[in-house]
PDB file of C-alpha atoms in Angstrom:
ATOM      1  CA  GLY A  29     113.710  89.956 160.653  1.00 82.00           C
ATOM      2  CA  GLU A  30     111.405  91.977 158.468  1.00 87.00           C
ATOM      3  CA  ASN A  31     112.744  93.728 155.360  1.00 92.00           C
ATOM      4  CA  VAL A  32     110.783  96.429 153.529  1.00 96.00           C
ATOM      5  CA  GLU A  33     111.758  97.660 150.074  1.00 96.00           C
ATOM      6  CA  GLN A  34     110.283 100.829 148.608  1.00 97.00           C
ATOM      7  CA  HIS A  35     110.216 102.132 145.023  1.00 97.00           C
ATOM      8  CA  PRO A  36     110.790 104.545 143.442  1.00 97.00           C
ATOM      9  CA  SER A  37     113.256 106.583 145.482  1.00 96.00           C
ATOM     10  CA  THR A  38     112.211 109.774 143.694  1.00 97.00           C
ATOM     11  CA  LEU A  39     109.036 110.616 141.817  1.00 98.00           C
ATOM     12  CA  SER A  40     108.185 113.783 139.937  1.00 98.00           C
ATOM     13  CA  VAL A  41     104.635 114.411 138.686  1.00 97.00           C
ATOM     14  CA  GLN A  42     102.669 117.306 137.289  1.00 97.00           C
ATOM     15  CA  GLU A  43     100.037 118.897 139.473  1.00 97.00           C
ATOM     16  CA  GLY A  44      96.769 117.027 139.033  1.00 97.00           C
ATOM     17  CA  ASP A  45      98.409 113.760 137.997  1.00 97.00           C
ATOM     18  CA  SER A  46      98.396 110.599 140.117  1.00 98.00           C
ATOM     19  CA  ALA A  47     101.363 109.231 142.043  1.00 98.00           C
ATOM     20  CA  VAL A  48     101.964 105.608 142.998  1.00 98.00           C
ATOM     21  CA  ILE A  49     104.555 104.339 145.467  1.00 98.00           C
ATOM     22  CA  LYS A  50     105.148 100.625 145.950  1.00 98.00           C
ATOM     23  CA  CYS A  51     106.536  98.575 148.831  1.00 98.00           C
ATOM     24  CA  THR A  52     107.278  94.916 149.346  1.00 98.00           C
ATOM     25  CA  TYR A  53     107.832  93.133 152.652  1.00 97.00           C
ATOM     26  CA  SER A  54     109.429  89.835 153.544  1.00 95.00           C
ATOM     27  CA  ASP A  55     107.779  88.599 156.767  1.00 93.00           C
ATOM     28  CA  SER A  56     104.395  86.982 156.195  1.00 91.00           C
ATOM     29  CA  ALA A  57     103.614  87.608 159.889  1.00 90.00           C
ATOM     30  CA  SER A  58     103.433  91.373 159.291  1.00 92.00           C
ATOM     31  CA  ASN A  59      99.864  92.500 159.840  1.00 91.00           C
ATOM     32  CA  TYR A  60      99.881  96.301 159.893  1.00 93.00           C
ATOM     33  CA  PHE A  61     101.098  98.642 157.156  1.00 96.00           C
ATOM     34  CA  PRO A  62     101.187 102.409 157.755  1.00 96.00           C
ATOM     35  CA  TRP A  63     102.271 105.167 155.398  1.00 97.00           C
ATOM     36  CA  TYR A  64     103.968 108.289 156.715  1.00 97.00           C
ATOM     37  CA  LYS A  65     104.575 111.693 155.149  1.00 97.00           C
ATOM     38  CA  GLN A  66     107.623 113.632 156.287  1.00 96.00           C
ATOM     39  CA  GLU A  67     108.310 117.238 155.416  1.00 95.00           C
ATOM     40  CA  LEU A  68     111.802 118.654 155.687  1.00 92.00           C
ATOM     41  CA  GLY A  69     112.897 118.941 159.318  1.00 91.00           C
ATOM     42  CA  LYS A  70     109.611 117.599 160.651  1.00 95.00           C
ATOM     43  CA  ARG A  71     108.471 114.399 162.309  1.00 95.00           C
ATOM     44  CA  PRO A  72     106.787 111.618 160.291  1.00 95.00           C
ATOM     45  CA  GLN A  73     103.014 112.044 160.107  1.00 95.00           C
ATOM     46  CA  LEU A  74     100.682 109.103 159.549  1.00 95.00           C
ATOM     47  CA  ILE A  75      98.573 109.632 156.418  1.00 96.00           C
ATOM     48  CA  ILE A  76      96.892 106.258 156.019  1.00 96.00           C
ATOM     49  CA  ASP A  77      97.259 102.688 157.247  1.00 95.00           C
ATOM     50  CA  ILE A  78      95.894  99.268 156.424  1.00 94.00           C
ATOM     51  CA  ARG A  79      95.597  96.028 158.324  1.00 90.00           C
ATOM     52  CA  SER A  80      96.206  92.608 156.872  1.00 85.00           C
ATOM     53  CA  ASN A  81      92.524  91.637 156.856  1.00 85.00           C
ATOM     54  CA  VAL A  82      91.705  94.474 154.444  1.00 83.00           C
ATOM     55  CA  GLY A  83      92.642  94.685 150.758  1.00 91.00           C
ATOM     56  CA  GLU A  84      92.074  98.377 150.120  1.00 94.00           C
ATOM     57  CA  LYS A  85      91.430 101.560 152.059  1.00 94.00           C
ATOM     58  CA  LYS A  86      90.687 105.052 150.814  1.00 96.00           C
ATOM     59  CA  ASP A  87      90.709 108.475 152.436  1.00 94.00           C
ATOM     60  CA  GLN A  88      89.787 111.304 150.049  1.00 96.00           C
ATOM     61  CA  ARG A  89      92.669 111.569 147.531  1.00 97.00           C
ATOM     62  CA  ILE A  90      94.778 108.877 149.202  1.00 98.00           C
ATOM     63  CA  ALA A  91      94.350 105.120 148.912  1.00 98.00           C
ATOM     64  CA  VAL A  92      96.368 102.100 149.926  1.00 98.00           C
ATOM     65  CA  THR A  93      96.132  98.592 148.509  1.00 97.00           C
ATOM     66  CA  LEU A  94      97.508  95.406 150.031  1.00 96.00           C
ATOM     67  CA  ASN A  95      98.263  92.080 148.358  1.00 95.00           C
ATOM     68  CA  LYS A  96      99.127  89.626 151.133  1.00 93.00           C
ATOM     69  CA  THR A  97      99.878  86.781 148.760  1.00 93.00           C
ATOM     70  CA  ALA A  98     102.474  88.787 146.871  1.00 94.00           C
ATOM     71  CA  LYS A  99     103.568  90.643 150.022  1.00 95.00           C
ATOM     72  CA  HIS A 100     103.285  94.085 148.541  1.00 95.00           C
ATOM     73  CA  PHE A 101     101.317  97.224 149.254  1.00 97.00           C
ATOM     74  CA  SER A 102     100.998 100.511 147.426  1.00 98.00           C
ATOM     75  CA  LEU A 103     100.115 104.137 148.086  1.00 98.00           C
ATOM     76  CA  HIS A 104      98.035 105.975 145.504  1.00 98.00           C
ATOM     77  CA  ILE A 105      97.648 109.747 145.543  1.00 98.00           C
ATOM     78  CA  THR A 106      95.211 111.218 143.025  1.00 97.00           C
ATOM     79  CA  GLU A 107      94.879 114.827 141.872  1.00 97.00           C
ATOM     80  CA  THR A 108      98.262 115.703 143.320  1.00 98.00           C
ATOM     81  CA  GLN A 109      98.865 119.197 144.654  1.00 97.00           C
ATOM     82  CA  PRO A 110     102.124 121.063 145.368  1.00 96.00           C
ATOM     83  CA  GLU A 111     101.555 120.600 149.094  1.00 96.00           C
ATOM     84  CA  ASP A 112     101.799 116.837 148.563  1.00 97.00           C
ATOM     85  CA  SER A 113     105.519 117.328 147.909  1.00 98.00           C
ATOM     86  CA  ALA A 114     107.394 115.523 150.704  1.00 97.00           C
ATOM     87  CA  VAL A 115     109.137 112.249 151.502  1.00 97.00           C
ATOM     88  CA  TYR A 116     106.809 109.282 151.931  1.00 98.00           C
ATOM     89  CA  PHE A 117     107.682 106.167 153.922  1.00 97.00           C
ATOM     90  CA  CYS A 118     105.979 102.823 154.024  1.00 97.00           C
ATOM     91  CA  ALA A 119     106.374 100.529 157.029  1.00 96.00           C
ATOM     92  CA  ALA A 120     105.393  97.079 158.236  1.00 95.00           C
ATOM     93  CA  GLU A 121     104.735  95.779 161.721  1.00 91.00           C
ATOM     94  CA  THR A 122     104.892  92.183 162.899  1.00 76.00           C
ATOM     95  CA  GLY A 123     103.505  92.933 166.351  1.00 74.00           C
ATOM     96  CA  ARG A 124     104.777  94.561 169.552  1.00 74.00           C
ATOM     97  CA  ARG A 125     104.437  97.918 167.762  1.00 79.00           C
ATOM     98  CA  ALA A 126     107.936  97.782 166.252  1.00 84.00           C
ATOM     99  CA  LEU A 127     107.937  99.209 162.722  1.00 92.00           C
ATOM    100  CA  THR A 128     110.296  98.377 159.877  1.00 93.00           C
ATOM    101  CA  PHE A 129     110.458 101.278 157.423  1.00 95.00           C
ATOM    102  CA  GLY A 130     111.163 101.474 153.729  1.00 96.00           C
ATOM    103  CA  SER A 131     113.895 103.795 152.497  1.00 95.00           C
ATOM    104  CA  GLY A 132     111.498 106.541 151.419  1.00 96.00           C
ATOM    105  CA  THR A 133     110.218 108.167 148.228  1.00 97.00           C
ATOM    106  CA  ARG A 134     110.780 111.843 147.548  1.00 97.00           C
ATOM    107  CA  LEU A 135     107.675 113.101 145.749  1.00 98.00           C
ATOM    108  CA  GLN A 136     107.897 116.364 143.851  1.00 98.00           C
ATOM    109  CA  VAL A 137     104.683 117.829 142.464  1.00 97.00           C
ATOM    110  CA  GLN A 138     105.395 120.366 139.738  1.00 95.00           C
ATOM    111  CA  PRO A 139     102.886 123.253 139.530  1.00 92.00           C
TER     112      PRO A 139
ATOM    113  CA  ASN B  24      97.705 116.756 175.848  1.00 73.00           C
ATOM    114  CA  ALA B  25     101.318 117.450 174.925  1.00 78.00           C
ATOM    115  CA  GLY B  26     101.521 114.111 173.073  1.00 92.00           C
ATOM    116  CA  VAL B  27     105.075 112.821 172.695  1.00 96.00           C
ATOM    117  CA  THR B  28     107.802 115.204 173.833  1.00 97.00           C
ATOM    118  CA  GLN B  29     111.557 114.912 173.362  1.00 98.00           C
ATOM    119  CA  THR B  30     114.463 116.812 174.860  1.00 97.00           C
ATOM    120  CA  PRO B  31     116.841 118.226 173.898  1.00 97.00           C
ATOM    121  CA  LYS B  32     115.967 119.409 170.372  1.00 97.00           C
ATOM    122  CA  PHE B  33     119.613 119.618 169.376  1.00 97.00           C
ATOM    123  CA  GLN B  34     122.836 118.382 170.971  1.00 97.00           C
ATOM    124  CA  VAL B  35     126.519 118.410 170.081  1.00 97.00           C
ATOM    125  CA  LEU B  36     128.751 115.788 171.698  1.00 97.00           C
ATOM    126  CA  LYS B  37     132.389 114.927 171.520  1.00 97.00           C
ATOM    127  CA  THR B  38     133.444 111.376 170.764  1.00 98.00           C
ATOM    128  CA  GLY B  39     133.388 109.299 173.933  1.00 97.00           C
ATOM    129  CA  GLN B  40     130.902 111.441 175.813  1.00 97.00           C
ATOM    130  CA  SER B  41     127.703 109.953 177.171  1.00 96.00           C
ATOM    131  CA  MET B  42     124.246 111.458 177.275  1.00 96.00           C
ATOM    132  CA  THR B  43     120.582 110.653 177.706  1.00 98.00           C
ATOM    133  CA  LEU B  44     117.872 111.582 175.229  1.00 98.00           C
ATOM    134  CA  GLN B  45     114.572 112.089 176.983  1.00 98.00           C
ATOM    135  CA  CYS B  46     111.171 110.961 175.724  1.00 98.00           C
ATOM    136  CA  ALA B  47     107.855 111.328 177.504  1.00 97.00           C
ATOM    137  CA  GLN B  48     104.218 110.824 176.558  1.00 96.00           C
ATOM    138  CA  ASP B  49     101.051 111.811 178.376  1.00 94.00           C
ATOM    139  CA  MET B  50      98.610 109.555 176.507  1.00 92.00           C
ATOM    140  CA  ASN B  51      99.011 106.532 178.827  1.00 92.00           C
ATOM    141  CA  HIS B  52     100.430 104.518 175.934  1.00 93.00           C
ATOM    142  CA  GLU B  53     101.859 101.093 176.680  1.00 93.00           C
ATOM    143  CA  TYR B  54     104.127 100.920 173.644  1.00 94.00           C
ATOM    144  CA  MET B  55     107.140 103.175 173.100  1.00 95.00           C
ATOM    145  CA  SER B  56     109.985 103.020 170.583  1.00 95.00           C
ATOM    146  CA  TRP B  57     113.184 104.766 169.577  1.00 97.00           C
ATOM    147  CA  TYR B  58     114.199 105.210 165.940  1.00 97.00           C
ATOM    148  CA  ARG B  59     117.129 106.893 164.277  1.00 97.00           C
ATOM    149  CA  GLN B  60     117.019 108.560 160.891  1.00 97.00           C
ATOM    150  CA  ASP B  61     120.209 109.166 158.976  1.00 94.00           C
ATOM    151  CA  PRO B  62     120.267 111.741 156.140  1.00 85.00           C
ATOM    152  CA  GLY B  63     118.236 110.629 153.135  1.00 80.00           C
ATOM    153  CA  MET B  64     117.231 107.356 154.747  1.00 83.00           C
ATOM    154  CA  GLY B  65     114.298 105.726 156.420  1.00 88.00           C
ATOM    155  CA  LEU B  66     113.874 105.252 160.140  1.00 95.00           C
ATOM    156  CA  ARG B  67     115.572 102.330 161.847  1.00 95.00           C
ATOM    157  CA  LEU B  68     114.385 100.841 165.125  1.00 94.00           C
ATOM    158  CA  ILE B  69     116.857 101.028 168.011  1.00 96.00           C
ATOM    159  CA  HIS B  70     114.913  99.748 171.038  1.00 96.00           C
ATOM    160  CA  TYR B  71     111.295  99.378 171.952  1.00 95.00           C
ATOM    161  CA  SER B  72     109.127  98.687 174.994  1.00 94.00           C
ATOM    162  CA  VAL B  73     105.734  97.013 175.346  1.00 92.00           C
ATOM    163  CA  GLY B  74     105.194  98.295 178.880  1.00 92.00           C
ATOM    164  CA  ALA B  75     106.876  99.479 182.042  1.00 93.00           C
ATOM    165  CA  GLY B  76     109.788  97.224 182.921  1.00 94.00           C
ATOM    166  CA  ILE B  77     109.891  95.508 179.512  1.00 94.00           C
ATOM    167  CA  THR B  78     112.284  96.480 176.737  1.00 95.00           C
ATOM    168  CA  ASP B  79     113.678  94.759 173.672  1.00 94.00           C
ATOM    169  CA  GLN B  80     116.261  95.381 170.966  1.00 94.00           C
ATOM    170  CA  GLY B  81     115.440  96.579 167.518  1.00 92.00           C
ATOM    171  CA  GLU B  82     117.452  96.587 164.315  1.00 91.00           C
ATOM    172  CA  VAL B  83     120.365  98.806 165.455  1.00 95.00           C
ATOM    173  CA  PRO B  84     120.728  98.549 169.275  1.00 96.00           C
ATOM    174  CA  ASN B  85     124.530  98.631 169.623  1.00 96.00           C
ATOM    175  CA  GLY B  86     125.827 101.619 171.577  1.00 96.00           C
ATOM    176  CA  TYR B  87     122.451 102.419 173.131  1.00 97.00           C
ATOM    177  CA  ASN B  88     120.700 101.491 176.369  1.00 97.00           C
ATOM    178  CA  VAL B  89     117.097 101.988 177.415  1.00 97.00           C
ATOM    179  CA  SER B  90     114.969 101.481 180.494  1.00 96.00           C
ATOM    180  CA  ARG B  91     111.250 101.877 181.140  1.00 97.00           C
ATOM    181  CA  SER B  92     110.598 102.456 184.818  1.00 96.00           C
ATOM    182  CA  THR B  93     107.310 104.311 184.226  1.00 96.00           C
ATOM    183  CA  THR B  94     104.630 104.221 181.546  1.00 95.00           C
ATOM    184  CA  GLU B  95     105.301 107.865 180.648  1.00 96.00           C
ATOM    185  CA  ASP B  96     109.077 107.921 180.146  1.00 97.00           C
ATOM    186  CA  PHE B  97     111.436 106.048 177.851  1.00 98.00           C
ATOM    187  CA  PRO B  98     114.961 107.525 177.938  1.00 98.00           C
ATOM    188  CA  LEU B  99     117.662 106.514 175.461  1.00 98.00           C
ATOM    189  CA  ARG B 100     121.248 106.467 176.716  1.00 98.00           C
ATOM    190  CA  LEU B 101     124.313 106.784 174.528  1.00 96.00           C
ATOM    191  CA  LEU B 102     127.094 105.084 176.432  1.00 92.00           C
ATOM    192  CA  SER B 103     130.134 106.410 174.544  1.00 96.00           C
ATOM    193  CA  ALA B 104     129.183 108.609 171.609  1.00 97.00           C
ATOM    194  CA  ALA B 105     130.722 107.918 168.196  1.00 97.00           C
ATOM    195  CA  PRO B 106     130.516 109.983 164.966  1.00 96.00           C
ATOM    196  CA  SER B 107     128.459 107.134 163.452  1.00 96.00           C
ATOM    197  CA  GLN B 108     125.703 108.019 165.940  1.00 97.00           C
ATOM    198  CA  THR B 109     125.211 111.425 164.347  1.00 97.00           C
ATOM    199  CA  SER B 110     121.561 111.272 163.381  1.00 97.00           C
ATOM    200  CA  VAL B 111     118.056 112.459 164.143  1.00 97.00           C
ATOM    201  CA  TYR B 112     116.413 110.440 166.886  1.00 98.00           C
ATOM    202  CA  PHE B 113     112.655 110.000 167.040  1.00 98.00           C
ATOM    203  CA  CYS B 114     110.653 108.579 169.890  1.00 97.00           C
ATOM    204  CA  ALA B 115     107.178 107.144 169.220  1.00 96.00           C
ATOM    205  CA  SER B 116     104.330 105.738 171.269  1.00 94.00           C
ATOM    206  CA  SER B 117     101.101 103.853 170.652  1.00 92.00           C
ATOM    207  CA  GLY B 118      98.234 102.651 172.762  1.00 88.00           C
ATOM    208  CA  GLN B 119      96.635  99.283 173.404  1.00 79.00           C
ATOM    209  CA  GLY B 120      93.634  99.735 171.173  1.00 72.00           C
ATOM    210  CA  ARG B 121      95.235 100.936 167.920  1.00 72.00           C
ATOM    211  CA  GLU B 122      98.535 100.373 166.164  1.00 78.00           C
ATOM    212  CA  THR B 123      98.949 104.043 165.217  1.00 86.00           C
ATOM    213  CA  GLN B 124     102.325 105.332 166.354  1.00 89.00           C
ATOM    214  CA  TYR B 125     102.669 108.974 167.326  1.00 92.00           C
ATOM    215  CA  PHE B 126     106.099 110.478 166.836  1.00 95.00           C
ATOM    216  CA  GLY B 127     107.849 113.090 168.913  1.00 97.00           C
ATOM    217  CA  PRO B 128     109.512 116.133 167.263  1.00 97.00           C
ATOM    218  CA  GLY B 129     112.947 114.514 167.229  1.00 97.00           C
ATOM    219  CA  THR B 130     116.384 115.209 168.668  1.00 98.00           C
ATOM    220  CA  ARG B 131     119.146 116.176 166.268  1.00 97.00           C
ATOM    221  CA  LEU B 132     122.475 114.806 167.511  1.00 97.00           C
ATOM    222  CA  LEU B 133     125.889 115.717 166.168  1.00 97.00           C
ATOM    223  CA  VAL B 134     128.914 113.774 167.402  1.00 97.00           C
ATOM    224  CA  LEU B 135     132.277 115.342 166.633  1.00 97.00           C
TER     225      LEU B 135
END
């Protein structure tokens, strides 16, 4: 089955700096890659996603890049703010809407 | 639209007890899934369904049963609760047109 690895497990940045989180996946059949933000005690919330026919997608301060050949995708957050502090999860889907998640990255934005 | 709802919000069980976690969605979504999230970890897929009457196993199905008799409901049954099943359980759904999965608020389960 699919295996998704996520790095780093924790990330601390100064407010205004950029943050990058990286994921790799194992199944070349995966074709959908969402990123979720989860605050303490809350449900995961989709922040951005990308499909396998697209190399990059941007939404304001958030961007995701996908390299199908290398089987890795990354989340980029620019101009970080304290409210960006949360746990971020990457995921991959091979179809049938069943997601395989990475282990998460705890992002701390220092004011 | 209530979206995806889950009940109960919190439950304490004794080892060996059985219970059903409820999940419902009012968005007419074909796809529904159950995940568990252990402390400090990512979500792991338990079971999923691509439509009424069709279910399949995910990564960690042992100790759990599901059924999908209607489009709206996807209950998760714990047959004989074990302390290893202490976790937060999330239900999710998505529609035919887009892959976006919408998560319910979760059920926090403690097995003593």
